[in-house]
């Protein structure tokens, strides 16, 4: 059976973290390692995480919870800490405020891998955007493509980070680049897909909505800097000329849609 490592990064997130923890707790799928990496929160975040761990210990399943709380150097440093602790077959980042949509979400993902077949490098799906009350606002602007490759992200981040399940052995060898403050997740996904290609492993669409993403976030709050950094990431992987041409097309397309 496939084991999942879910990593949740928190910092003073007491007002949103419970929904995230509940969505993992309610999963029917039993083989879960939930790693919570907290940045030394000073509110009730840790208390709520500890209560969650106690609830999971009472479940008749292999639902294991690991909590680490200490200062970090930012979001991606905390994510790297989580990667070092992950022992499951696949790792995914479901951060405070984000959720697994249905109680059978992990079942759906696991059932996409046939018994005895080599594990795909990535299992991915679609995402809905939610508000703080958990209400679905809309589908994510980008839909997960039927066929994904590392070149696909030339057209934007077509798969949400929370709907991107990477093989843990590949992910641990591919830590987040701490030189990026806002777009290291884009760079990380591309590098994971490149490594999967070298290993001749597929990227598989599970053909379902597998993430609820809380509207807002650091990249939204720092939109301009995020766009600049994303341009650097795209130029690194796809070349400057190709990236400029693609951004020109994005601009033209936006004007035509008005």
mmCIF file of C-alpha atoms in Angstrom:
data_model
loop_
_atom_site.group_PDB
_atom_site.id
_atom_site.type_symbol
_atom_site.label_atom_id
_atom_site.label_comp_id
_atom_site.label_asym_id
_atom_site.label_seq_id
_atom_site.Cartn_x
_atom_site.Cartn_y
_atom_site.Cartn_z
ATOM 1 C CA UNK A 1 0.000 0.000 0.000
ATOM 2 C CA UNK A 2 1.123 3.530 -0.768
ATOM 3 C CA UNK A 3 2.058 5.659 2.234
ATOM 4 C CA UNK A 4 1.592 9.425 2.068
ATOM 5 C CA UNK A 5 3.694 12.049 3.851
ATOM 6 C CA UNK A 6 1.686 15.251 4.235
ATOM 7 C CA UNK A 7 3.708 18.280 5.300
ATOM 8 C CA UNK A 8 1.955 21.265 6.859
ATOM 9 C CA UNK A 9 3.947 24.433 7.541
ATOM 10 C CA UNK A 10 2.494 26.749 10.188
ATOM 11 C CA UNK A 11 3.260 30.029 11.906
ATOM 12 C CA UNK A 12 0.691 31.744 14.119
ATOM 13 C CA UNK A 13 -2.046 30.058 12.097
ATOM 14 C CA UNK A 14 -4.471 29.171 14.891
ATOM 15 C CA UNK A 15 -7.392 30.733 13.027
ATOM 16 C CA UNK A 16 -7.047 28.495 9.947
ATOM 17 C CA UNK A 17 -5.021 25.417 10.884
ATOM 18 C CA UNK A 18 -7.891 23.404 12.418
ATOM 19 C CA UNK A 19 -9.714 23.072 9.083
ATOM 20 C CA UNK A 20 -6.512 21.758 7.527
ATOM 21 C CA UNK A 21 -5.931 19.232 10.302
ATOM 22 C CA UNK A 22 -9.560 18.099 10.262
ATOM 23 C CA UNK A 23 -9.432 17.470 6.507
ATOM 24 C CA UNK A 24 -6.475 15.127 7.030
ATOM 25 C CA UNK A 25 -7.966 13.505 10.139
ATOM 26 C CA UNK A 26 -11.186 12.655 8.264
ATOM 27 C CA UNK A 27 -9.424 10.743 5.505
ATOM 28 C CA UNK A 28 -10.588 7.158 5.076
ATOM 29 C CA UNK A 29 -7.131 6.220 3.876
ATOM 30 C CA UNK A 30 -5.112 4.797 6.796
ATOM 31 C CA UNK A 31 -1.475 5.168 5.726
ATOM 32 C CA UNK A 32 -0.704 8.790 6.543
ATOM 33 C CA UNK A 33 2.363 10.449 8.011
ATOM 34 C CA UNK A 34 1.474 14.044 8.847
ATOM 35 C CA UNK A 35 4.497 16.248 9.509
ATOM 36 C CA UNK A 36 3.730 19.655 11.006
ATOM 37 C CA UNK A 37 6.635 22.099 10.810
ATOM 38 C CA UNK A 38 5.901 25.122 12.971
ATOM 39 C CA UNK A 39 7.996 28.280 13.028
ATOM 40 C CA UNK A 40 7.801 28.757 16.809
ATOM 41 C CA UNK A 41 4.260 30.111 16.894
ATOM 42 C CA UNK A 42 3.225 32.300 19.817
ATOM 43 C CA UNK A 43 -0.549 31.854 19.465
ATOM 44 C CA UNK A 44 -2.676 28.699 19.907
ATOM 45 C CA UNK A 45 -1.347 26.938 16.796
ATOM 46 C CA UNK A 46 0.768 24.403 18.673
ATOM 47 C CA UNK A 47 -1.983 23.669 21.169
ATOM 48 C CA UNK A 48 -4.371 22.832 18.356
ATOM 49 C CA UNK A 49 -1.758 20.687 16.618
ATOM 50 C CA UNK A 50 -1.129 18.756 19.840
ATOM 51 C CA UNK A 51 -4.870 18.159 20.288
ATOM 52 C CA UNK A 52 -4.971 16.856 16.727
ATOM 53 C CA UNK A 53 -2.078 14.481 17.405
ATOM 54 C CA UNK A 54 -3.887 13.110 20.451
ATOM 55 C CA UNK A 55 -7.030 12.494 18.376
ATOM 56 C CA UNK A 56 -5.001 10.647 15.734
ATOM 57 C CA UNK A 57 -3.360 8.432 18.338
ATOM 58 C CA UNK A 58 -6.841 7.129 19.225
ATOM 59 C CA UNK A 59 -7.628 6.172 15.620
ATOM 60 C CA UNK A 60 -7.391 2.543 14.553
ATOM 61 C CA UNK A 61 -5.051 3.324 11.665
ATOM 62 C CA UNK A 62 -1.467 4.091 10.717
ATOM 63 C CA UNK A 63 -2.104 7.824 10.939
ATOM 64 C CA UNK A 64 1.096 9.177 12.464
ATOM 65 C CA UNK A 65 1.627 12.827 13.449
ATOM 66 C CA UNK A 66 5.043 14.465 13.890
ATOM 67 C CA UNK A 67 5.268 18.031 15.231
ATOM 68 C CA UNK A 68 8.407 20.159 15.081
ATOM 69 C CA UNK A 69 8.404 23.743 16.360
ATOM 70 C CA UNK A 70 11.452 25.989 16.087
ATOM 71 C CA UNK A 71 12.503 29.214 14.358
ATOM 72 C CA UNK A 72 13.207 28.898 10.649
ATOM 73 C CA UNK A 73 14.516 30.987 7.775
ATOM 74 C CA UNK A 74 11.162 31.231 6.038
ATOM 75 C CA UNK A 75 8.555 29.089 4.315
ATOM 76 C CA UNK A 76 10.869 27.123 2.037
ATOM 77 C CA UNK A 77 13.377 26.431 4.805
ATOM 78 C CA UNK A 78 10.496 24.951 6.817
ATOM 79 C CA UNK A 79 9.448 22.868 3.813
ATOM 80 C CA UNK A 80 12.982 21.488 3.504
ATOM 81 C CA UNK A 81 12.847 20.488 7.167
ATOM 82 C CA UNK A 82 9.667 18.579 6.429
ATOM 83 C CA UNK A 83 11.235 16.832 3.436
ATOM 84 C CA UNK A 84 14.094 15.558 5.596
ATOM 85 C CA UNK A 85 11.580 13.934 7.953
ATOM 86 C CA UNK A 86 9.312 12.408 5.300
ATOM 87 C CA UNK A 87 9.334 8.601 5.003
ATOM 88 C CA UNK A 88 6.230 7.908 2.880
ATOM 89 C CA UNK A 89 6.139 6.947 -0.787
ATOM 90 C CA UNK A 90 4.749 10.347 -1.801
ATOM 91 C CA UNK A 91 5.030 13.783 -0.252
ATOM 92 C CA UNK A 92 2.638 16.717 -0.591
ATOM 93 C CA UNK A 93 2.469 20.146 1.048
ATOM 94 C CA UNK A 94 -0.922 21.030 2.531
ATOM 95 C CA UNK A 95 -0.233 24.226 4.435
ATOM 96 C CA UNK A 96 -2.324 25.943 7.097
ATOM 97 C CA UNK A 97 -5.647 26.979 5.568
ATOM 98 C CA UNK A 98 -5.507 24.517 2.671
ATOM 99 C CA UNK A 99 -7.490 21.276 2.748
ATOM 100 C CA UNK A 100 -8.049 17.841 1.276
ATOM 101 C CA UNK A 101 -11.499 18.222 -0.364
ATOM 102 C CA UNK A 102 -13.192 14.885 0.384
ATOM 103 C CA UNK A 103 -12.798 12.068 2.905
ATOM 104 C CA UNK A 104 -11.718 9.765 0.070
ATOM 105 C CA UNK A 105 -9.212 12.130 -1.569
ATOM 106 C CA UNK A 106 -6.167 10.034 -0.653
ATOM 107 C CA UNK A 107 -8.002 6.838 -1.654
ATOM 108 C CA UNK A 108 -8.620 8.372 -5.067
ATOM 109 C CA UNK A 109 -4.957 9.272 -5.482
ATOM 110 C CA UNK A 110 -3.638 5.906 -4.278
ATOM 111 C CA UNK A 111 -6.031 3.982 -6.539
ATOM 112 C CA UNK A 112 -4.459 5.605 -9.589
ATOM 113 C CA UNK A 113 -1.360 3.439 -9.152
ATOM 114 C CA UNK A 114 -1.661 -0.190 -10.191
ATOM 115 C CA UNK A 115 -0.449 -2.934 -7.903
ATOM 116 C CA UNK A 116 3.160 -3.854 -8.635
ATOM 117 C CA UNK A 117 3.807 -1.071 -11.161
ATOM 118 C CA UNK A 118 6.724 1.377 -10.693
ATOM 119 C CA UNK A 119 5.539 4.428 -8.787
ATOM 120 C CA UNK A 120 5.062 7.458 -11.079
ATOM 121 C CA UNK A 121 7.320 10.418 -10.329
ATOM 122 C CA UNK A 122 4.300 12.657 -9.735
ATOM 123 C CA UNK A 123 0.592 12.189 -9.090
ATOM 124 C CA UNK A 124 -1.341 15.386 -9.737
ATOM 125 C CA UNK A 125 -4.861 16.744 -10.071
ATOM 126 C CA UNK A 126 -7.095 19.799 -10.019
ATOM 127 C CA UNK A 127 -7.683 22.475 -7.396
ATOM 128 C CA UNK A 128 -10.583 24.574 -6.150
ATOM 129 C CA UNK A 129 -10.100 27.956 -4.469
ATOM 130 C CA UNK A 130 -11.850 28.350 -1.093
ATOM 131 C CA UNK A 131 -12.461 31.171 1.381
ATOM 132 C CA UNK A 132 -11.740 31.079 5.129
ATOM 133 C CA UNK A 133 -15.109 29.439 5.747
ATOM 134 C CA UNK A 134 -14.252 26.564 3.422
ATOM 135 C CA UNK A 135 -16.685 27.726 0.741
ATOM 136 C CA UNK A 136 -15.598 26.919 -2.799
ATOM 137 C CA UNK A 137 -15.251 30.200 -4.680
ATOM 138 C CA UNK A 138 -14.187 28.892 -8.080
ATOM 139 C CA UNK A 139 -12.024 26.406 -9.908
ATOM 140 C CA UNK A 140 -8.376 27.382 -10.128
ATOM 141 C CA UNK A 141 -7.711 29.422 -13.288
ATOM 142 C CA UNK A 142 -5.302 26.798 -14.612
ATOM 143 C CA UNK A 143 -6.697 23.284 -15.081
ATOM 144 C CA UNK A 144 -4.334 20.361 -14.682
ATOM 145 C CA UNK A 145 -3.391 19.181 -18.190
ATOM 146 C CA UNK A 146 -4.196 15.663 -19.294
ATOM 147 C CA UNK A 147 -0.523 15.118 -20.071
ATOM 148 C CA UNK A 148 2.088 16.938 -18.005
ATOM 149 C CA UNK A 149 5.816 17.376 -18.600
ATOM 150 C CA UNK A 150 8.473 19.677 -17.193
ATOM 151 C CA UNK A 151 7.997 21.878 -20.250
ATOM 152 C CA UNK A 152 4.309 22.396 -19.427
ATOM 153 C CA UNK A 153 5.054 25.092 -16.856
ATOM 154 C CA UNK A 154 6.224 27.393 -19.645
ATOM 155 C CA UNK A 155 2.523 28.257 -19.844
ATOM 156 C CA UNK A 156 2.290 28.998 -16.108
ATOM 157 C CA UNK A 157 2.055 26.819 -13.010
ATOM 158 C CA UNK A 158 -0.565 24.497 -14.455
ATOM 159 C CA UNK A 159 -0.711 22.317 -11.330
ATOM 160 C CA UNK A 160 -1.169 23.833 -7.890
ATOM 161 C CA UNK A 161 1.586 22.998 -5.406
ATOM 162 C CA UNK A 162 -0.995 21.432 -3.051
ATOM 163 C CA UNK A 163 -2.158 19.092 -5.830
ATOM 164 C CA UNK A 164 1.345 17.926 -6.724
ATOM 165 C CA UNK A 165 2.325 14.629 -5.048
ATOM 166 C CA UNK A 166 6.012 13.914 -5.626
ATOM 167 C CA UNK A 167 7.774 10.629 -5.012
ATOM 168 C CA UNK A 168 9.529 11.142 -1.706
ATOM 169 C CA UNK A 169 12.839 9.630 -2.811
ATOM 170 C CA UNK A 170 13.011 12.158 -5.655
ATOM 171 C CA UNK A 171 11.740 15.052 -3.524
ATOM 172 C CA UNK A 172 14.302 14.520 -0.766
ATOM 173 C CA UNK A 173 17.074 14.727 -3.354
ATOM 174 C CA UNK A 174 15.547 17.964 -4.677
ATOM 175 C CA UNK A 175 15.249 20.462 -1.804
ATOM 176 C CA UNK A 176 13.742 23.910 -2.253
ATOM 177 C CA UNK A 177 16.123 26.614 -3.440
ATOM 178 C CA UNK A 178 16.301 29.132 -0.593
ATOM 179 C CA UNK A 179 17.549 31.836 -2.970
ATOM 180 C CA UNK A 180 13.904 32.244 -4.009
ATOM 181 C CA UNK A 181 11.484 33.851 -1.541
ATOM 182 C CA UNK A 182 8.185 33.508 -3.414
ATOM 183 C CA UNK A 183 8.539 31.091 -6.339
ATOM 184 C CA UNK A 184 10.729 28.273 -5.095
ATOM 185 C CA UNK A 185 7.682 25.991 -5.312
ATOM 186 C CA UNK A 186 7.535 26.579 -9.093
ATOM 187 C CA UNK A 187 11.250 25.835 -9.435
ATOM 188 C CA UNK A 188 10.892 22.744 -7.227
ATOM 189 C CA UNK A 189 8.031 21.270 -9.261
ATOM 190 C CA UNK A 190 9.931 21.768 -12.519
ATOM 191 C CA UNK A 191 13.052 20.122 -11.101
ATOM 192 C CA UNK A 192 11.009 17.200 -9.763
ATOM 193 C CA UNK A 193 9.485 16.676 -13.217
ATOM 194 C CA UNK A 194 12.882 16.903 -14.912
ATOM 195 C CA UNK A 195 14.270 14.260 -12.576
ATOM 196 C CA UNK A 196 11.265 12.027 -13.240
ATOM 197 C CA UNK A 197 11.941 12.304 -16.976
ATOM 198 C CA UNK A 198 15.574 11.262 -16.486
ATOM 199 C CA UNK A 199 14.353 8.223 -14.561
ATOM 200 C CA UNK A 200 11.770 7.445 -17.298
ATOM 201 C CA UNK A 201 8.925 7.712 -14.797
ATOM 202 C CA UNK A 202 5.466 9.007 -15.768
ATOM 203 C CA UNK A 203 3.579 11.997 -14.380
ATOM 204 C CA UNK A 204 0.011 10.836 -13.787
ATOM 205 C CA UNK A 205 -3.190 12.878 -13.710
ATOM 206 C CA UNK A 206 -5.564 11.421 -11.098
ATOM 207 C CA UNK A 207 -8.468 13.172 -12.867
ATOM 208 C CA UNK A 208 -10.080 14.631 -9.779
ATOM 209 C CA UNK A 209 -10.094 17.716 -7.562
ATOM 210 C CA UNK A 210 -7.551 16.830 -4.897
ATOM 211 C CA UNK A 211 -6.820 20.174 -3.232
ATOM 212 C CA UNK A 212 -8.696 23.097 -1.744
ATOM 213 C CA UNK A 213 -6.441 26.151 -1.775
ATOM 214 C CA UNK A 214 -7.141 29.049 0.594
ATOM 215 C CA UNK A 215 -7.447 32.313 -1.315
ATOM 216 C CA UNK A 216 -4.589 34.730 -0.631
ATOM 217 C CA UNK A 217 -1.076 33.867 0.519
ATOM 218 C CA UNK A 218 2.439 35.291 0.473
ATOM 219 C CA UNK A 219 2.759 35.414 -3.311
ATOM 220 C CA UNK A 220 -0.499 37.406 -3.529
ATOM 221 C CA UNK A 221 0.565 39.824 -0.811
ATOM 222 C CA UNK A 222 3.888 40.389 -2.602
ATOM 223 C CA UNK A 223 2.511 40.109 -6.115
ATOM 224 C CA UNK A 224 5.006 42.297 -7.954
ATOM 225 C CA UNK A 225 8.096 40.728 -6.384
ATOM 226 C CA UNK A 226 6.600 37.301 -6.922
ATOM 227 C CA UNK A 227 6.142 37.962 -10.645
ATOM 228 C CA UNK A 228 9.733 39.164 -10.994
ATOM 229 C CA UNK A 229 11.044 36.102 -9.242
ATOM 230 C CA UNK A 230 8.849 33.760 -11.273
ATOM 231 C CA UNK A 231 10.284 35.317 -14.440
ATOM 232 C CA UNK A 232 13.771 34.442 -13.147
ATOM 233 C CA UNK A 233 12.685 30.862 -12.491
ATOM 234 C CA UNK A 234 11.139 30.489 -15.946
ATOM 235 C CA UNK A 235 14.185 32.019 -17.637
ATOM 236 C CA UNK A 236 16.451 29.597 -15.785
ATOM 237 C CA UNK A 237 14.550 26.541 -17.007
ATOM 238 C CA UNK A 238 13.241 27.629 -20.413
ATOM 239 C CA UNK A 239 15.602 30.394 -21.518
ATOM 240 C CA UNK A 240 15.145 34.174 -21.503
ATOM 241 C CA UNK A 241 13.878 34.531 -25.085
ATOM 242 C CA UNK A 242 11.292 31.801 -24.684
ATOM 243 C CA UNK A 243 10.117 33.296 -21.393
ATOM 244 C CA UNK A 244 9.844 36.801 -22.841
ATOM 245 C CA UNK A 245 7.878 35.466 -25.825
ATOM 246 C CA UNK A 246 5.513 33.537 -23.574
ATOM 247 C CA UNK A 247 4.902 36.543 -21.319
ATOM 248 C CA UNK A 248 4.183 38.664 -24.384
ATOM 249 C CA UNK A 249 1.568 36.103 -25.395
ATOM 250 C CA UNK A 250 0.065 36.202 -21.887
ATOM 251 C CA UNK A 251 -0.333 39.974 -22.229
ATOM 252 C CA UNK A 252 -1.903 39.747 -25.692
ATOM 253 C CA UNK A 253 -4.277 37.015 -24.576
ATOM 254 C CA UNK A 254 -5.391 39.068 -21.565
ATOM 255 C CA UNK A 255 -6.152 42.054 -23.831
ATOM 256 C CA UNK A 256 -8.095 39.894 -26.301
ATOM 257 C CA UNK A 257 -10.268 38.486 -23.513
ATOM 258 C CA UNK A 258 -11.440 41.918 -22.364
#
